[in-house]
Amino acid sequence: MAKKKNAPAARTSISKDIHDLKTLNSDLVNEVAELRKQIEHLRSRLDSLTADCDILQIMEATYEAESATAELNAMEMPLLALRREQDAVERDLELVIEGSDITQYSEKAKHEKIRNKNWIFHPIAITAIFFVSTAVVSFYKSSKLGVSNSGHGSGSS
């Protein structure tokens, strides 16, 4: 008979355990559902932040490109003015060289060679004049290029 008395108590205990498990399961299901909602919200927020970051990077790159373009355009005007000035000076220099006394010196040297019969020194003088004039032209061109380059370097700082 003791078995019969213990049977209802065991059923009640099992029934209570089943009820507790169902309650626990229901609580866990609710908690999982809540956590899934939080995960979905966090994913949505992450996607939004990623899109915002991409937009910001595009805007920064666009701004940098536009700034560089504006700076180049601003530097182009003085550079063009310097280039026009350089061309004018080079034309003037060419006219000076063409109309200079180099040809007169060579003619004079020929006449003096005949008169003095020191024929070895006159070709040397003519060659020296040629080299000096070439050096002057080269120096002028390199100094003008140096001015252009140094002006360009200071404008970009």
mmCIF file with all atom_site columns, C-alpha atoms in Angstrom:
data_model
loop_
_atom_site.group_PDB
_atom_site.id
_atom_site.type_symbol
_atom_site.label_atom_id
_atom_site.label_alt_id
_atom_site.label_comp_id
_atom_site.label_asym_id
_atom_site.label_entity_id
_atom_site.label_seq_id
_atom_site.pdbx_PDB_ins_code
_atom_site.Cartn_x
_atom_site.Cartn_y
_atom_site.Cartn_z
_atom_site.occupancy
_atom_site.B_iso_or_equiv
_atom_site.pdbx_formal_charge
_atom_site.auth_seq_id
_atom_site.auth_comp_id
_atom_site.auth_asym_id
_atom_site.auth_atom_id
_atom_site.pdbx_PDB_model_num
ATOM 1   C CA . MET A 1 1   ? 0.000  0.000  0.000   1.00 0.00 ? 1   MET A CA 1
ATOM 2   C CA . ALA A 1 2   ? 2.870  2.296  0.478   1.00 0.00 ? 2   ALA A CA 1
ATOM 3   C CA . LYS A 1 3   ? 3.376  2.229  -3.246  1.00 0.00 ? 3   LYS A CA 1
ATOM 4   C CA . LYS A 1 4   ? -0.088 3.581  -3.870  1.00 0.00 ? 4   LYS A CA 1
ATOM 5   C CA . LYS A 1 5   ? 0.409  6.453  -1.437  1.00 0.00 ? 5   LYS A CA 1
ATOM 6   C CA . ASN A 1 6   ? 3.735  7.392  -3.034  1.00 0.00 ? 6   ASN A CA 1
ATOM 7   C CA . ALA A 1 7   ? 2.310  7.246  -6.553  1.00 0.00 ? 7   ALA A CA 1
ATOM 8   C CA . PRO A 1 8   ? 0.083  10.365 -6.240  1.00 0.00 ? 8   PRO A CA 1
ATOM 9   C CA . ALA A 1 9   ? 2.915  12.262 -4.566  1.00 0.00 ? 9   ALA A CA 1
ATOM 10  C CA . ALA A 1 10  ? 5.286  11.254 -7.360  1.00 0.00 ? 10  ALA A CA 1
ATOM 11  C CA . ARG A 1 11  ? 2.705  12.323 -9.946  1.00 0.00 ? 11  ARG A CA 1
ATOM 12  C CA . THR A 1 12  ? 2.296  15.655 -8.270  1.00 0.00 ? 12  THR A CA 1
ATOM 13  C CA . SER A 1 13  ? 6.061  16.094 -8.153  1.00 0.00 ? 13  SER A CA 1
ATOM 14  C CA . ILE A 1 14  ? 6.422  15.108 -11.818 1.00 0.00 ? 14  ILE A CA 1
ATOM 15  C CA . SER A 1 15  ? 3.488  17.311 -12.769 1.00 0.00 ? 15  SER A CA 1
ATOM 16  C CA . LYS A 1 16  ? 5.092  20.225 -10.899 1.00 0.00 ? 16  LYS A CA 1
ATOM 17  C CA . ASP A 1 17  ? 8.441  19.539 -12.594 1.00 0.00 ? 17  ASP A CA 1
ATOM 18  C CA . ILE A 1 18  ? 6.741  19.425 -16.001 1.00 0.00 ? 18  ILE A CA 1
ATOM 19  C CA . HIS A 1 19  ? 4.968  22.693 -15.231 1.00 0.00 ? 19  HIS A CA 1
ATOM 20  C CA . ASP A 1 20  ? 8.278  24.261 -14.121 1.00 0.00 ? 20  ASP A CA 1
ATOM 21  C CA . LEU A 1 21  ? 9.974  23.013 -17.297 1.00 0.00 ? 21  LEU A CA 1
ATOM 22  C CA . LYS A 1 22  ? 7.166  24.420 -19.453 1.00 0.00 ? 22  LYS A CA 1
ATOM 23  C CA . THR A 1 23  ? 7.450  27.755 -17.661 1.00 0.00 ? 23  THR A CA 1
ATOM 24  C CA . LEU A 1 24  ? 11.226 27.727 -18.045 1.00 0.00 ? 24  LEU A CA 1
ATOM 25  C CA . ASN A 1 25  ? 10.893 26.776 -21.722 1.00 0.00 ? 25  ASN A CA 1
ATOM 26  C CA . SER A 1 26  ? 8.385  29.581 -22.278 1.00 0.00 ? 26  SER A CA 1
ATOM 27  C CA . ASP A 1 27  ? 10.728 32.061 -20.561 1.00 0.00 ? 27  ASP A CA 1
ATOM 28  C CA . LEU A 1 28  ? 13.637 30.845 -22.693 1.00 0.00 ? 28  LEU A CA 1
ATOM 29  C CA . VAL A 1 29  ? 11.572 31.120 -25.890 1.00 0.00 ? 29  VAL A CA 1
ATOM 30  C CA . ASN A 1 30  ? 10.595 34.695 -24.937 1.00 0.00 ? 30  ASN A CA 1
ATOM 31  C CA . GLU A 1 31  ? 14.209 35.569 -24.119 1.00 0.00 ? 31  GLU A CA 1
ATOM 32  C CA . VAL A 1 32  ? 15.451 34.081 -27.425 1.00 0.00 ? 32  VAL A CA 1
ATOM 33  C CA . ALA A 1 33  ? 12.799 36.066 -29.309 1.00 0.00 ? 33  ALA A CA 1
ATOM 34  C CA . GLU A 1 34  ? 13.881 39.258 -27.507 1.00 0.00 ? 34  GLU A CA 1
ATOM 35  C CA . LEU A 1 35  ? 17.569 38.557 -28.248 1.00 0.00 ? 35  LEU A CA 1
ATOM 36  C CA . ARG A 1 36  ? 16.759 37.927 -31.927 1.00 0.00 ? 36  ARG A CA 1
ATOM 37  C CA . LYS A 1 37  ? 15.007 41.303 -32.065 1.00 0.00 ? 37  LYS A CA 1
ATOM 38  C CA . GLN A 1 38  ? 18.073 42.932 -30.504 1.00 0.00 ? 38  GLN A CA 1
ATOM 39  C CA . ILE A 1 39  ? 20.368 41.173 -32.986 1.00 0.00 ? 39  ILE A CA 1
ATOM 40  C CA . GLU A 1 40  ? 18.201 42.335 -35.899 1.00 0.00 ? 40  GLU A CA 1
ATOM 41  C CA . HIS A 1 41  ? 18.212 45.892 -34.542 1.00 0.00 ? 41  HIS A CA 1
ATOM 42  C CA . LEU A 1 42  ? 22.015 45.826 -34.134 1.00 0.00 ? 42  LEU A CA 1
ATOM 43  C CA . ARG A 1 43  ? 22.476 44.468 -37.663 1.00 0.00 ? 43  ARG A CA 1
ATOM 44  C CA . SER A 1 44  ? 20.244 47.208 -39.031 1.00 0.00 ? 44  SER A CA 1
ATOM 45  C CA . ARG A 1 45  ? 22.214 49.828 -37.098 1.00 0.00 ? 45  ARG A CA 1
ATOM 46  C CA . LEU A 1 46  ? 25.520 48.354 -38.351 1.00 0.00 ? 46  LEU A CA 1
ATOM 47  C CA . ASP A 1 47  ? 24.286 48.507 -41.961 1.00 0.00 ? 47  ASP A CA 1
ATOM 48  C CA . SER A 1 48  ? 23.250 52.126 -41.445 1.00 0.00 ? 48  SER A CA 1
ATOM 49  C CA . LEU A 1 49  ? 26.628 53.052 -39.934 1.00 0.00 ? 49  LEU A CA 1
ATOM 50  C CA . THR A 1 50  ? 28.473 51.263 -42.741 1.00 0.00 ? 50  THR A CA 1
ATOM 51  C CA . ALA A 1 51  ? 26.466 53.183 -45.342 1.00 0.00 ? 51  ALA A CA 1
ATOM 52  C CA . ASP A 1 52  ? 27.164 56.448 -43.505 1.00 0.00 ? 52  ASP A CA 1
ATOM 53  C CA . CYS A 1 53  ? 30.885 55.615 -43.389 1.00 0.00 ? 53  CYS A CA 1
ATOM 54  C CA . ASP A 1 54  ? 30.913 54.867 -47.134 1.00 0.00 ? 54  ASP A CA 1
ATOM 55  C CA . ILE A 1 55  ? 29.158 58.164 -47.877 1.00 0.00 ? 55  ILE A CA 1
ATOM 56  C CA . LEU A 1 56  ? 31.645 60.022 -45.669 1.00 0.00 ? 56  LEU A CA 1
ATOM 57  C CA . GLN A 1 57  ? 34.618 58.437 -47.446 1.00 0.00 ? 57  GLN A CA 1
ATOM 58  C CA . ILE A 1 58  ? 33.178 59.361 -50.849 1.00 0.00 ? 58  ILE A CA 1
ATOM 59  C CA . MET A 1 59  ? 32.565 62.926 -49.683 1.00 0.00 ? 59  MET A CA 1
ATOM 60  C CA . GLU A 1 60  ? 36.109 63.230 -48.294 1.00 0.00 ? 60  GLU A CA 1
ATOM 61  C CA . ALA A 1 61  ? 37.634 61.905 -51.521 1.00 0.00 ? 61  ALA A CA 1
ATOM 62  C CA . THR A 1 62  ? 35.484 64.294 -53.564 1.00 0.00 ? 62  THR A CA 1
ATOM 63  C CA . TYR A 1 63  ? 36.483 67.226 -51.355 1.00 0.00 ? 63  TYR A CA 1
ATOM 64  C CA . GLU A 1 64  ? 40.183 66.363 -51.630 1.00 0.00 ? 64  GLU A CA 1
ATOM 65  C CA . ALA A 1 65  ? 39.937 66.046 -55.424 1.00 0.00 ? 65  ALA A CA 1
ATOM 66  C CA . GLU A 1 66  ? 38.083 69.359 -55.729 1.00 0.00 ? 66  GLU A CA 1
ATOM 67  C CA . SER A 1 67  ? 40.597 71.068 -53.428 1.00 0.00 ? 67  SER A CA 1
ATOM 68  C CA . ALA A 1 68  ? 43.522 69.748 -55.458 1.00 0.00 ? 68  ALA A CA 1
ATOM 69  C CA . THR A 1 69  ? 41.836 70.857 -58.682 1.00 0.00 ? 69  THR A CA 1
ATOM 70  C CA . ALA A 1 70  ? 41.204 74.336 -57.281 1.00 0.00 ? 70  ALA A CA 1
ATOM 71  C CA . GLU A 1 71  ? 44.815 74.604 -56.108 1.00 0.00 ? 71  GLU A CA 1
ATOM 72  C CA . LEU A 1 72  ? 46.113 73.519 -59.516 1.00 0.00 ? 72  LEU A CA 1
ATOM 73  C CA . ASN A 1 73  ? 43.839 76.009 -61.257 1.00 0.00 ? 73  ASN A CA 1
ATOM 74  C CA . ALA A 1 74  ? 45.046 78.781 -58.943 1.00 0.00 ? 74  ALA A CA 1
ATOM 75  C CA . MET A 1 75  ? 48.680 77.896 -59.651 1.00 0.00 ? 75  MET A CA 1
ATOM 76  C CA . GLU A 1 76  ? 48.081 77.689 -63.398 1.00 0.00 ? 76  GLU A CA 1
ATOM 77  C CA . MET A 1 77  ? 47.427 81.417 -63.887 1.00 0.00 ? 77  MET A CA 1
ATOM 78  C CA . PRO A 1 78  ? 50.776 82.692 -62.524 1.00 0.00 ? 78  PRO A CA 1
ATOM 79  C CA . LEU A 1 79  ? 52.532 79.838 -64.304 1.00 0.00 ? 79  LEU A CA 1
ATOM 80  C CA . LEU A 1 80  ? 50.993 80.844 -67.625 1.00 0.00 ? 80  LEU A CA 1
ATOM 81  C CA . ALA A 1 81  ? 51.985 84.468 -67.009 1.00 0.00 ? 81  ALA A CA 1
ATOM 82  C CA . LEU A 1 82  ? 55.552 83.380 -66.229 1.00 0.00 ? 82  LEU A CA 1
ATOM 83  C CA . ARG A 1 83  ? 55.604 81.203 -69.334 1.00 0.00 ? 83  ARG A CA 1
ATOM 84  C CA . ARG A 1 84  ? 54.468 84.140 -71.522 1.00 0.00 ? 84  ARG A CA 1
ATOM 85  C CA . GLU A 1 85  ? 57.107 86.346 -69.913 1.00 0.00 ? 85  GLU A CA 1
ATOM 86  C CA . GLN A 1 86  ? 59.772 83.689 -70.469 1.00 0.00 ? 86  GLN A CA 1
ATOM 87  C CA . ASP A 1 87  ? 58.780 83.329 -74.128 1.00 0.00 ? 87  ASP A CA 1
ATOM 88  C CA . ALA A 1 88  ? 58.964 87.101 -74.622 1.00 0.00 ? 88  ALA A CA 1
ATOM 89  C CA . VAL A 1 89  ? 62.396 87.288 -72.989 1.00 0.00 ? 89  VAL A CA 1
ATOM 90  C CA . GLU A 1 90  ? 63.658 84.351 -75.056 1.00 0.00 ? 90  GLU A CA 1
ATOM 91  C CA . ARG A 1 91  ? 62.439 86.042 -78.263 1.00 0.00 ? 91  ARG A CA 1
ATOM 92  C CA . ASP A 1 92  ? 64.180 89.247 -77.212 1.00 0.00 ? 92  ASP A CA 1
ATOM 93  C CA . LEU A 1 93  ? 67.363 87.319 -76.423 1.00 0.00 ? 93  LEU A CA 1
ATOM 94  C CA . GLU A 1 94  ? 67.287 85.591 -79.801 1.00 0.00 ? 94  GLU A CA 1
ATOM 95  C CA . LEU A 1 95  ? 66.890 88.953 -81.516 1.00 0.00 ? 95  LEU A CA 1
ATOM 96  C CA . VAL A 1 96  ? 69.807 90.346 -79.533 1.00 0.00 ? 96  VAL A CA 1
ATOM 97  C CA . ILE A 1 97  ? 71.976 87.366 -80.386 1.00 0.00 ? 97  ILE A CA 1
ATOM 98  C CA . GLU A 1 98  ? 71.043 87.514 -84.065 1.00 0.00 ? 98  GLU A CA 1
ATOM 99  C CA . GLY A 1 99  ? 71.724 91.226 -84.261 1.00 0.00 ? 99  GLY A CA 1
ATOM 100 C CA . SER A 1 100 ? 74.770 91.195 -82.029 1.00 0.00 ? 100 SER A CA 1
ATOM 101 C CA . ASP A 1 101 ? 78.274 92.022 -83.004 1.00 0.00 ? 101 ASP A CA 1
ATOM 102 C CA . ILE A 1 102 ? 79.288 88.366 -83.255 1.00 0.00 ? 102 ILE A CA 1
ATOM 103 C CA . THR A 1 103 ? 79.242 88.533 -87.035 1.00 0.00 ? 103 THR A CA 1
ATOM 104 C CA . GLN A 1 104 ? 81.098 91.844 -86.910 1.00 0.00 ? 104 GLN A CA 1
ATOM 105 C CA . TYR A 1 105 ? 83.709 90.303 -84.625 1.00 0.00 ? 105 TYR A CA 1
ATOM 106 C CA . SER A 1 106 ? 84.238 87.417 -87.003 1.00 0.00 ? 106 SER A CA 1
ATOM 107 C CA . GLU A 1 107 ? 84.609 89.755 -90.010 1.00 0.00 ? 107 GLU A CA 1
ATOM 108 C CA . LYS A 1 108 ? 86.955 92.022 -88.060 1.00 0.00 ? 108 LYS A CA 1
ATOM 109 C CA . ALA A 1 109 ? 88.967 89.010 -86.960 1.00 0.00 ? 109 ALA A CA 1
ATOM 110 C CA . LYS A 1 110 ? 89.386 87.866 -90.571 1.00 0.00 ? 110 LYS A CA 1
ATOM 111 C CA . HIS A 1 111 ? 90.715 91.263 -91.617 1.00 0.00 ? 111 HIS A CA 1
ATOM 112 C CA . GLU A 1 112 ? 93.071 91.438 -88.651 1.00 0.00 ? 112 GLU A CA 1
ATOM 113 C CA . LYS A 1 113 ? 94.292 87.937 -89.403 1.00 0.00 ? 113 LYS A CA 1
ATOM 114 C CA . ILE A 1 114 ? 95.291 88.980 -92.843 1.00 0.00 ? 114 ILE A CA 1
ATOM 115 C CA . ARG A 1 115 ? 96.958 92.172 -91.572 1.00 0.00 ? 115 ARG A CA 1
ATOM 116 C CA . ASN A 1 116 ? 98.727 90.747 -88.569 1.00 0.00 ? 116 ASN A CA 1
ATOM 117 C CA . LYS A 1 117 ? 99.299 87.242 -89.857 1.00 0.00 ? 117 LYS A CA 1
ATOM 118 C CA . ASN A 1 118 ? 98.634 85.971 -86.376 1.00 0.00 ? 118 ASN A CA 1
ATOM 119 C CA . TRP A 1 119 ? 96.115 83.631 -87.877 1.00 0.00 ? 119 TRP A CA 1
ATOM 120 C CA . ILE A 1 120 ? 96.087 81.144 -84.970 1.00 0.00 ? 120 ILE A CA 1
ATOM 121 C CA . PHE A 1 121 ? 94.698 83.590 -82.420 1.00 0.00 ? 121 PHE A CA 1
ATOM 122 C CA . HIS A 1 122 ? 91.757 84.894 -84.418 1.00 0.00 ? 122 HIS A CA 1
ATOM 123 C CA . PRO A 1 123 ? 89.938 81.559 -84.867 1.00 0.00 ? 123 PRO A CA 1
ATOM 124 C CA . ILE A 1 124 ? 90.470 80.977 -81.164 1.00 0.00 ? 124 ILE A CA 1
ATOM 125 C CA . ALA A 1 125 ? 88.903 84.357 -80.406 1.00 0.00 ? 125 ALA A CA 1
ATOM 126 C CA . ILE A 1 126 ? 85.960 83.619 -82.672 1.00 0.00 ? 126 ILE A CA 1
ATOM 127 C CA . THR A 1 127 ? 85.495 80.216 -81.053 1.00 0.00 ? 127 THR A CA 1
ATOM 128 C CA . ALA A 1 128 ? 85.731 81.794 -77.607 1.00 0.00 ? 128 ALA A CA 1
ATOM 129 C CA . ILE A 1 129 ? 83.085 84.362 -78.532 1.00 0.00 ? 129 ILE A CA 1
ATOM 130 C CA . PHE A 1 130 ? 80.850 81.568 -79.800 1.00 0.00 ? 130 PHE A CA 1
ATOM 131 C CA . PHE A 1 131 ? 81.306 79.567 -76.592 1.00 0.00 ? 131 PHE A CA 1
ATOM 132 C CA . VAL A 1 132 ? 80.706 82.631 -74.418 1.00 0.00 ? 132 VAL A CA 1
ATOM 133 C CA . SER A 1 133 ? 77.502 83.477 -76.266 1.00 0.00 ? 133 SER A CA 1
ATOM 134 C CA . THR A 1 134 ? 76.362 79.842 -76.034 1.00 0.00 ? 134 THR A CA 1
ATOM 135 C CA . ALA A 1 135 ? 77.137 79.825 -72.317 1.00 0.00 ? 135 ALA A CA 1
ATOM 136 C CA . VAL A 1 136 ? 75.183 83.059 -71.825 1.00 0.00 ? 136 VAL A CA 1
ATOM 137 C CA . VAL A 1 137 ? 72.156 81.618 -73.620 1.00 0.00 ? 137 VAL A CA 1
ATOM 138 C CA . SER A 1 138 ? 72.387 78.344 -71.678 1.00 0.00 ? 138 SER A CA 1
ATOM 139 C CA . PHE A 1 139 ? 72.803 80.168 -68.385 1.00 0.00 ? 139 PHE A CA 1
ATOM 140 C CA . TYR A 1 140 ? 69.855 82.413 -69.157 1.00 0.00 ? 140 TYR A CA 1
ATOM 141 C CA . LYS A 1 141 ? 67.616 79.479 -70.063 1.00 0.00 ? 141 LYS A CA 1
ATOM 142 C CA . SER A 1 142 ? 68.635 77.455 -67.000 1.00 0.00 ? 142 SER A CA 1
ATOM 143 C CA . SER A 1 143 ? 68.194 80.445 -64.690 1.00 0.00 ? 143 SER A CA 1
ATOM 144 C CA . LYS A 1 144 ? 64.719 81.086 -66.100 1.00 0.00 ? 144 LYS A CA 1
ATOM 145 C CA . LEU A 1 145 ? 63.837 77.424 -65.672 1.00 0.00 ? 145 LEU A CA 1
ATOM 146 C CA . GLY A 1 146 ? 65.161 77.610 -62.125 1.00 0.00 ? 146 GLY A CA 1
ATOM 147 C CA . VAL A 1 147 ? 62.919 80.604 -61.425 1.00 0.00 ? 147 VAL A CA 1
ATOM 148 C CA . SER A 1 148 ? 59.937 78.750 -62.870 1.00 0.00 ? 148 SER A CA 1
ATOM 149 C CA . ASN A 1 149 ? 60.664 75.639 -60.828 1.00 0.00 ? 149 ASN A CA 1
ATOM 150 C CA . SER A 1 150 ? 61.343 77.520 -57.608 1.00 0.00 ? 150 SER A CA 1
ATOM 151 C CA . GLY A 1 151 ? 58.162 79.556 -58.062 1.00 0.00 ? 151 GLY A CA 1
ATOM 152 C CA . HIS A 1 152 ? 56.228 76.356 -58.595 1.00 0.00 ? 152 HIS A CA 1
ATOM 153 C CA . GLY A 1 153 ? 57.677 74.788 -55.446 1.00 0.00 ? 153 GLY A CA 1
ATOM 154 C CA . SER A 1 154 ? 56.816 77.736 -53.199 1.00 0.00 ? 154 SER A CA 1
ATOM 155 C CA . GLY A 1 155 ? 53.224 77.878 -54.458 1.00 0.00 ? 155 GLY A CA 1
ATOM 156 C CA . SER A 1 156 ? 52.458 74.324 -53.420 1.00 0.00 ? 156 SER A CA 1
ATOM 157 C CA . SER A 1 157 ? 53.545 74.751 -49.783 1.00 0.00 ? 157 SER A CA 1
#
